Amino acid sequence: MSPKKEQLIKVATNLFSRHGFHPVGIDRILVEAGVARMTLYNHFPSKDDLISAVLERRYQDIMASLRASVEPTASAKEQLHAIFAWHEAWFGAPEFAGCLFERALAEFGTEYPKISTIAIQYKQTMTEWMRDILKTFLPEGAAARIASILVMLLDGATIDARAFHDPTVATRAWNAAEVLIEQANTRQA
Amino acid sequence: MSPKKEQLIKVATNLFSRHGFHPVGIDRILVEAGVARMTLYNHFPSKDDLISAVLERRYQDIMASLRASVEPTASAKEQLHAIFAWHEAWFGAPEFAGCLFERALAEFGTEYPKISTIAIQYKQTMTEWMRDILKTFLPEGAAARIASILVMLLDGATIDARAFHDPTVATRAWNAAEVLIEQANTRQA
DNA sequence: AATTAGATAGAACGATCAATCTATGTTGTC
DNA sequence: GACAACATAGATTGATCGTTCTATCTAATT
């Protein structure tokens, strides 16, 4: 892919993450990326398409990073713990400014499918991934139920980490997750 | 308070909830409220002040509604259950479009204190309220820890309810909350 | 050397936005 | 009936926005 296009996605991701989609104008992206106006419109038909590309890229990057942090040989519980630990590291990173997908959902709602689809897909992928891990030692129904809860915990933790500037919410979230998993495990055994 | 001012807050709350703060312009509020431009600027120095007033009002309304739905004579667990039940009813309401405070945080971040302060205050009030309820039958540390978890669950449920158009997440969230409360209770007894 | 594709800077357009100004109209009170 | 307080409609300003247009420049390919 063109290095200019690459640069645009990278800079736009940064600015959108820090300030939101609406408040960041095209000009600001152009200046910070060192790219001409028409170069942007040659690669992306409109700002919305740039936003879509940013979210798409972000989705690929996050899933790759998450999957890389989870040892495939580890136990199911260790795999789930790794997912929560990944979030804690993320919350503590200096550039952390909340989840870009939440922001997209909050700013555009579900009215712009081109944008909200990716945000919802991310949530679904996470839910299914954790459900599959849980299914290795829990019945299908319990696995699906708890996976839904784990997603809620992670979503809530992401919000609270930003609102309170407190990365340790991830630890508390994992402690709760552990209790719920244990309880479901002993109850079915 | 002036009926016009009242009307402006009501209409602005509606529009902001449905479409967000940035996309809704002054003109749209004026037309829908049937109010003249200068009337708005006589009551609110700027759009930001209108947003602040909307959030302030929303905070008062939500807390009043929540407190009214919780029987003071009920048991601690029943009180917490009432809070989750309130959320489920909210998620199922036809006008539900996510939490206005989350939206404010997502659109403005923590850079605009006049706006983000109220959103954070709401979260803190909820945390302290549930912590106090939990303290009636749990040690202080456990109560604070679980209160933080319950807030995460509610925040996550609010997000997922909107993203998936699924009000039943509240029930799952409460089931998880119940397990966590029971476990903390038996562990300390 | 000629051609072509892509990038550049910068002006310009039309639309929208928050906010201000002006001048008229309505309402209730003394 | 006069006064004061508030509300009205609408033009207007200045800024910002996404997008388009034009014309020049660079670099690789033939």
Short mmCIF file of N, CA, C and O in Angstrom, two decimals, chain A residues 18-20 22-23 102-103 105-111 120 123-124 127 144-146 148-149 151-153 155-157 159-160 162-165 168-170 172-177 179-180 183, chain B residues 18-20 22-23 102-103 105-111 120 123-124 127 144-146 148-149 151-153 155-157 159-160 162-165 168-170 172-177 179-180 183:
data_model
loop_
_atom_site.label_atom_id
_atom_site.label_comp_id
_atom_site.label_asym_id
_atom_site.label_seq_id
_atom_site.Cartn_x
_atom_site.Cartn_y
_atom_site.Cartn_z
N ARG A 18 -7.65 10.87 19.91
CA ARG A 18 -7.46 11.87 20.95
C ARG A 18 -8.59 12.89 21.02
O ARG A 18 -8.94 13.36 22.10
N HIS A 19 -9.17 13.24 19.86
CA HIS A 19 -10.12 14.35 19.87
C HIS A 19 -11.49 14.01 19.33
O HIS A 19 -12.38 14.86 19.36
N GLY A 20 -11.66 12.82 18.81
CA GLY A 20 -12.96 12.46 18.25
C GLY A 20 -13.01 12.68 16.75
O GLY A 20 -12.11 13.29 16.16
N HIS A 22 -15.68 14.07 14.74
CA HIS A 22 -16.25 15.33 14.27
C HIS A 22 -15.31 16.52 14.47
O HIS A 22 -15.16 17.34 13.57
N PRO A 23 -14.70 16.63 15.65
CA PRO A 23 -13.87 17.83 15.87
C PRO A 23 -12.60 17.87 15.03
O PRO A 23 -12.01 18.92 14.87
N GLU A 102 -16.00 2.47 20.48
CA GLU A 102 -17.02 3.10 21.32
C GLU A 102 -17.26 4.52 20.88
O GLU A 102 -18.39 5.00 20.81
N ARG A 103 -16.15 5.20 20.62
CA ARG A 103 -16.25 6.60 20.20
C ARG A 103 -17.05 6.71 18.91
O ARG A 103 -17.90 7.59 18.76
N LEU A 105 -19.29 4.62 17.80
CA LEU A 105 -20.70 4.33 18.10
C LEU A 105 -21.36 5.52 18.77
O LEU A 105 -22.50 5.87 18.48
N ALA A 106 -20.63 6.16 19.68
CA ALA A 106 -21.20 7.29 20.41
C ALA A 106 -21.44 8.48 19.48
O ALA A 106 -22.46 9.16 19.57
N GLU A 107 -20.50 8.72 18.55
CA GLU A 107 -20.62 9.91 17.70
C GLU A 107 -21.58 9.70 16.53
O GLU A 107 -22.26 10.63 16.11
N PHE A 108 -21.61 8.48 15.99
CA PHE A 108 -22.41 8.26 14.78
C PHE A 108 -23.64 7.39 15.03
O PHE A 108 -24.49 7.30 14.17
N GLY A 109 -23.70 6.76 16.20
CA GLY A 109 -24.84 5.90 16.45
C GLY A 109 -24.86 4.74 15.48
O GLY A 109 -23.85 4.41 14.86
N THR A 110 -26.02 4.14 15.33
CA THR A 110 -26.13 3.01 14.41
C THR A 110 -26.74 3.46 13.08
O THR A 110 -27.14 2.64 12.26
N GLU A 111 -26.79 4.78 12.87
CA GLU A 111 -27.44 5.30 11.66
C GLU A 111 -26.52 5.24 10.44
O GLU A 111 -26.98 5.23 9.31
N ILE A 120 -19.55 -2.85 15.80
CA ILE A 120 -20.35 -3.97 16.29
C ILE A 120 -19.65 -5.28 16.00
O ILE A 120 -19.65 -6.21 16.83
N LYS A 123 -17.13 -6.10 18.63
CA LYS A 123 -17.76 -6.64 19.83
C LYS A 123 -18.15 -8.10 19.63
O LYS A 123 -17.96 -8.94 20.52
N GLN A 124 -18.70 -8.40 18.46
CA GLN A 124 -19.13 -9.77 18.20
C GLN A 124 -17.95 -10.73 18.15
O GLN A 124 -18.00 -11.84 18.68
N THR A 127 -16.80 -11.43 21.62
CA THR A 127 -17.75 -12.30 22.32
C THR A 127 -17.57 -13.76 21.88
O THR A 127 -17.47 -14.67 22.71
N ALA A 144 -21.74 -19.13 26.51
CA ALA A 144 -22.28 -17.94 25.83
C ALA A 144 -22.69 -16.87 26.85
O ALA A 144 -22.43 -15.68 26.65
N ARG A 145 -23.31 -17.32 27.92
CA ARG A 145 -23.76 -16.39 28.95
C ARG A 145 -22.58 -15.64 29.56
O ARG A 145 -22.59 -14.41 29.69
N ILE A 146 -21.55 -16.38 29.92
CA ILE A 146 -20.39 -15.75 30.57
C ILE A 146 -19.59 -14.91 29.58
O ILE A 146 -19.07 -13.85 29.94
N SER A 148 -20.79 -13.13 27.25
CA SER A 148 -21.50 -11.85 27.21
C SER A 148 -21.13 -10.98 28.40
O SER A 148 -20.96 -9.76 28.28
N ILE A 149 -21.00 -11.63 29.57
CA ILE A 149 -20.64 -10.88 30.78
C ILE A 149 -19.22 -10.34 30.68
O ILE A 149 -18.94 -9.20 31.04
N VAL A 151 -17.56 -9.53 28.05
CA VAL A 151 -17.54 -8.38 27.16
C VAL A 151 -18.05 -7.13 27.87
O VAL A 151 -17.48 -6.05 27.76
N MET A 152 -19.13 -7.30 28.63
CA MET A 152 -19.63 -6.16 29.42
C MET A 152 -18.56 -5.65 30.37
O MET A 152 -18.35 -4.44 30.50
N LEU A 153 -17.88 -6.56 31.04
CA LEU A 153 -16.84 -6.15 31.99
C LEU A 153 -15.72 -5.39 31.28
O LEU A 153 -15.27 -4.34 31.76
N ASP A 155 -15.89 -3.80 28.35
CA ASP A 155 -16.42 -2.52 27.86
C ASP A 155 -16.53 -1.52 29.01
O ASP A 155 -16.13 -0.36 28.88
N GLY A 156 -17.08 -1.98 30.11
CA GLY A 156 -17.22 -1.10 31.28
C GLY A 156 -15.87 -0.66 31.80
O GLY A 156 -15.67 0.50 32.15
N ALA A 157 -14.92 -1.59 31.84
CA ALA A 157 -13.58 -1.26 32.33
C ALA A 157 -12.92 -0.22 31.42
O ALA A 157 -12.27 0.72 31.91
N ILE A 159 -14.34 2.07 29.64
CA ILE A 159 -14.97 3.37 29.91
C ILE A 159 -14.47 3.96 31.22
O ILE A 159 -14.09 5.14 31.29
N ASP A 160 -14.48 3.15 32.27
CA ASP A 160 -14.12 3.66 33.59
C ASP A 160 -12.63 3.99 33.66
O ASP A 160 -12.23 4.91 34.37
N ARG A 162 -10.86 5.29 31.41
CA ARG A 162 -10.69 6.62 30.83
C ARG A 162 -11.30 7.69 31.73
O ARG A 162 -10.68 8.72 32.00
N ALA A 163 -12.51 7.42 32.22
CA ALA A 163 -13.20 8.43 33.02
C ALA A 163 -12.43 8.72 34.32
O ALA A 163 -12.34 9.87 34.75
N PHE A 164 -11.89 7.70 34.94
CA PHE A 164 -11.22 7.86 36.23
C PHE A 164 -9.71 7.90 36.13
O PHE A 164 -9.02 8.00 37.15
N HIS A 165 -9.19 7.77 34.91
CA HIS A 165 -7.73 7.69 34.72
C HIS A 165 -7.15 6.61 35.62
O HIS A 165 -6.18 6.84 36.34
N THR A 168 -6.20 0.28 36.87
CA THR A 168 -6.35 -0.90 37.73
C THR A 168 -7.76 -1.49 37.66
O THR A 168 -8.00 -2.56 38.22
N VAL A 169 -8.69 -0.81 37.03
CA VAL A 169 -10.02 -1.40 36.88
C VAL A 169 -9.94 -2.75 36.18
O VAL A 169 -10.76 -3.63 36.42
N ALA A 170 -8.93 -2.89 35.32
CA ALA A 170 -8.79 -4.16 34.59
C ALA A 170 -8.54 -5.31 35.56
O ALA A 170 -9.05 -6.42 35.37
N ARG A 172 -9.50 -5.51 38.72
CA ARG A 172 -10.78 -5.80 39.40
C ARG A 172 -11.72 -6.55 38.47
O ARG A 172 -12.41 -7.49 38.88
N ALA A 173 -11.75 -6.13 37.21
CA ALA A 173 -12.61 -6.81 36.25
C ALA A 173 -12.21 -8.28 36.11
O ALA A 173 -13.07 -9.17 36.08
N TRP A 174 -10.91 -8.53 36.07
CA TRP A 174 -10.46 -9.92 35.93
C TRP A 174 -10.79 -10.74 37.19
O TRP A 174 -11.19 -11.90 37.10
N ASN A 175 -10.60 -10.13 38.35
CA ASN A 175 -10.96 -10.82 39.59
C ASN A 175 -12.43 -11.26 39.56
O ASN A 175 -12.76 -12.39 39.93
N ALA A 176 -13.28 -10.36 39.12
CA ALA A 176 -14.70 -10.70 39.02
C ALA A 176 -14.92 -11.79 38.00
O ALA A 176 -15.67 -12.76 38.24
N ALA A 177 -14.26 -11.67 36.86
CA ALA A 177 -14.40 -12.68 35.81
C ALA A 177 -14.00 -14.05 36.33
O ALA A 177 -14.69 -15.05 36.07
N VAL A 179 -14.06 -15.19 39.39
CA VAL A 179 -15.09 -15.71 40.30
C VAL A 179 -16.24 -16.31 39.50
O VAL A 179 -16.72 -17.41 39.79
N LEU A 180 -16.67 -15.59 38.47
CA LEU A 180 -17.81 -16.05 37.67
C LEU A 180 -17.48 -17.34 36.94
O LEU A 180 -18.30 -18.26 36.85
N GLN A 183 -17.31 -20.22 39.49
CA GLN A 183 -18.64 -20.61 39.96
C GLN A 183 -19.37 -21.45 38.91
O GLN A 183 -19.98 -22.46 39.23
N ARG B 18 -30.49 11.50 20.67
CA ARG B 18 -30.69 10.72 19.47
C ARG B 18 -29.57 10.87 18.46
O ARG B 18 -29.23 9.92 17.75
N HIS B 19 -28.98 12.08 18.36
CA HIS B 19 -28.02 12.31 17.27
C HIS B 19 -26.65 12.76 17.73
O HIS B 19 -25.76 12.92 16.90
N GLY B 20 -26.47 13.00 19.02
CA GLY B 20 -25.18 13.48 19.49
C GLY B 20 -25.13 14.99 19.62
O GLY B 20 -26.03 15.69 19.15
N HIS B 22 -22.45 17.24 18.69
CA HIS B 22 -21.89 17.99 17.56
C HIS B 22 -22.83 18.06 16.35
O HIS B 22 -22.98 19.13 15.77
N PRO B 23 -23.44 16.95 15.97
CA PRO B 23 -24.27 17.00 14.76
C PRO B 23 -25.54 17.84 14.92
O PRO B 23 -26.12 18.24 13.91
N GLU B 102 -22.11 9.07 28.70
CA GLU B 102 -21.10 8.37 27.90
C GLU B 102 -20.86 9.12 26.60
O GLU B 102 -19.72 9.30 26.16
N ARG B 103 -21.97 9.52 26.01
CA ARG B 103 -21.88 10.24 24.74
C ARG B 103 -21.08 11.53 24.92
O ARG B 103 -20.24 11.88 24.09
N LEU B 105 -18.82 12.14 27.19
CA LEU B 105 -17.41 11.78 27.39
C LEU B 105 -16.76 11.39 26.08
O LEU B 105 -15.61 11.76 25.81
N ALA B 106 -17.50 10.65 25.24
CA ALA B 106 -16.94 10.20 23.97
C ALA B 106 -16.71 11.38 23.03
O ALA B 106 -15.70 11.44 22.34
N GLU B 107 -17.64 12.34 23.00
CA GLU B 107 -17.53 13.43 22.05
C GLU B 107 -16.58 14.53 22.50
O GLU B 107 -15.89 15.15 21.70
N PHE B 108 -16.53 14.76 23.80
CA PHE B 108 -15.73 15.88 24.29
C PHE B 108 -14.50 15.45 25.08
O PHE B 108 -13.64 16.27 25.38
N GLY B 109 -14.42 14.18 25.42
CA GLY B 109 -13.29 13.72 26.21
C GLY B 109 -13.26 14.42 27.55
O GLY B 109 -14.28 14.94 28.03
N THR B 110 -12.11 14.42 28.16
CA THR B 110 -12.00 15.06 29.48
C THR B 110 -11.38 16.45 29.34
O THR B 110 -10.97 17.06 30.32
N GLU B 111 -11.33 16.95 28.10
CA GLU B 111 -10.69 18.25 27.87
C GLU B 111 -11.60 19.43 28.20
O GLU B 111 -11.13 20.52 28.49
N ILE B 120 -18.55 12.41 34.93
CA ILE B 120 -17.75 11.67 35.91
C ILE B 120 -18.44 11.67 37.27
O ILE B 120 -18.44 10.67 37.98
N LYS B 123 -20.97 8.92 37.49
CA LYS B 123 -20.35 7.63 37.75
C LYS B 123 -19.95 7.51 39.22
O LYS B 123 -20.13 6.45 39.84
N GLN B 124 -19.40 8.58 39.78
CA GLN B 124 -18.96 8.53 41.17
C GLN B 124 -20.14 8.37 42.12
O GLN B 124 -20.07 7.62 43.09
N THR B 127 -21.28 4.83 42.03
CA THR B 127 -20.33 3.96 42.73
C THR B 127 -20.52 4.07 44.25
O THR B 127 -20.62 3.06 44.95
N ALA B 144 -16.36 -1.63 48.44
CA ALA B 144 -15.82 -0.70 47.43
C ALA B 144 -15.42 -1.46 46.17
O ALA B 144 -15.68 -1.00 45.05
N ARG B 145 -14.81 -2.62 46.36
CA ARG B 145 -14.34 -3.41 45.22
C ARG B 145 -15.53 -3.84 44.35
O ARG B 145 -15.52 -3.72 43.13
N ILE B 146 -16.56 -4.36 45.01
CA ILE B 146 -17.72 -4.84 44.25
C ILE B 146 -18.52 -3.70 43.64
O ILE B 146 -19.04 -3.82 42.53
N SER B 148 -17.33 -1.03 42.42
CA SER B 148 -16.61 -0.70 41.19
C SER B 148 -16.98 -1.68 40.07
O SER B 148 -17.16 -1.27 38.91
N ILE B 149 -17.10 -2.95 40.44
CA ILE B 149 -17.47 -3.97 39.45
C ILE B 149 -18.90 -3.75 38.95
O ILE B 149 -19.18 -3.85 37.74
N VAL B 151 -20.54 -1.02 38.73
CA VAL B 151 -20.56 0.11 37.81
C VAL B 151 -20.05 -0.31 36.44
O VAL B 151 -20.62 0.05 35.41
N MET B 152 -18.98 -1.09 36.43
CA MET B 152 -18.47 -1.60 35.14
C MET B 152 -19.55 -2.41 34.44
O MET B 152 -19.76 -2.26 33.22
N LEU B 153 -20.23 -3.27 35.17
CA LEU B 153 -21.27 -4.10 34.57
C LEU B 153 -22.38 -3.23 33.98
O LEU B 153 -22.84 -3.47 32.85
N ASP B 155 -22.21 -0.02 33.09
CA ASP B 155 -21.68 0.74 31.94
C ASP B 155 -21.56 -0.15 30.72
O ASP B 155 -21.97 0.23 29.61
N GLY B 156 -21.01 -1.33 30.92
CA GLY B 156 -20.88 -2.27 29.80
C GLY B 156 -22.23 -2.68 29.26
O GLY B 156 -22.43 -2.76 28.04
N ALA B 157 -23.18 -2.93 30.15
CA ALA B 157 -24.51 -3.33 29.72
C ALA B 157 -25.17 -2.21 28.90
O ALA B 157 -25.83 -2.48 27.89
N ILE B 159 -23.75 0.03 27.07
CA ILE B 159 -23.12 0.05 25.74
C ILE B 159 -23.61 -1.10 24.87
O ILE B 159 -24.02 -0.90 23.71
N ASP B 160 -23.61 -2.29 25.44
CA ASP B 160 -23.98 -3.46 24.65
C ASP B 160 -25.46 -3.47 24.32
O ASP B 160 -25.86 -3.94 23.25
N ARG B 162 -27.23 -0.97 23.54
CA ARG B 162 -27.41 -0.11 22.37
C ARG B 162 -26.80 -0.75 21.13
O ARG B 162 -27.41 -0.78 20.06
N ALA B 163 -25.59 -1.29 21.29
CA ALA B 163 -24.90 -1.85 20.13
C ALA B 163 -25.65 -3.05 19.56
O ALA B 163 -25.75 -3.21 18.34
N PHE B 164 -26.21 -3.88 20.43
CA PHE B 164 -26.87 -5.11 19.98
C PHE B 164 -28.39 -4.99 19.95
O PHE B 164 -29.08 -5.95 19.63
N HIS B 165 -28.91 -3.83 20.34
CA HIS B 165 -30.36 -3.66 20.46
C HIS B 165 -30.95 -4.78 21.32
O HIS B 165 -31.93 -5.43 20.94
N THR B 168 -31.89 -7.40 27.19
CA THR B 168 -31.74 -8.51 28.15
C THR B 168 -30.34 -8.58 28.75
O THR B 168 -30.11 -9.37 29.66
N VAL B 169 -29.41 -7.82 28.22
CA VAL B 169 -28.08 -7.81 28.83
C VAL B 169 -28.17 -7.43 30.30
O VAL B 169 -27.34 -7.86 31.11
N ALA B 170 -29.17 -6.61 30.64
CA ALA B 170 -29.31 -6.19 32.04
C ALA B 170 -29.57 -7.39 32.95
O ALA B 170 -29.04 -7.45 34.08
N ARG B 172 -28.60 -10.51 32.42
CA ARG B 172 -27.33 -11.23 32.56
C ARG B 172 -26.39 -10.50 33.51
O ARG B 172 -25.71 -11.11 34.33
N ALA B 173 -26.37 -9.18 33.39
CA ALA B 173 -25.50 -8.39 34.27
C ALA B 173 -25.90 -8.59 35.72
O ALA B 173 -25.03 -8.76 36.60
N TRP B 174 -27.21 -8.59 35.98
CA TRP B 174 -27.66 -8.77 37.35
C TRP B 174 -27.33 -10.17 37.86
O TRP B 174 -26.92 -10.34 39.02
N ASN B 175 -27.50 -11.18 37.02
CA ASN B 175 -27.15 -12.54 37.43
C ASN B 175 -25.69 -12.60 37.86
O ASN B 175 -25.35 -13.20 38.89
N ALA B 176 -24.83 -11.99 37.08
CA ALA B 176 -23.41 -11.96 37.43
C ALA B 176 -23.19 -11.20 38.73
O ALA B 176 -22.44 -11.64 39.62
N ALA B 177 -23.86 -10.06 38.86
CA ALA B 177 -23.71 -9.26 40.08
C ALA B 177 -24.12 -10.07 41.30
O ALA B 177 -23.44 -10.06 42.34
N VAL B 179 -24.06 -13.31 41.73
CA VAL B 179 -23.04 -14.31 42.04
C VAL B 179 -21.88 -13.67 42.80
O VAL B 179 -21.40 -14.20 43.82
N LEU B 180 -21.45 -12.51 42.33
CA LEU B 180 -20.31 -11.84 42.97
C LEU B 180 -20.64 -11.41 44.39
O LEU B 180 -19.82 -11.53 45.31
N GLN B 183 -20.83 -14.53 46.65
CA GLN B 183 -19.51 -15.08 46.91
C GLN B 183 -18.78 -14.24 47.95
O GLN B 183 -18.17 -14.78 48.88
#
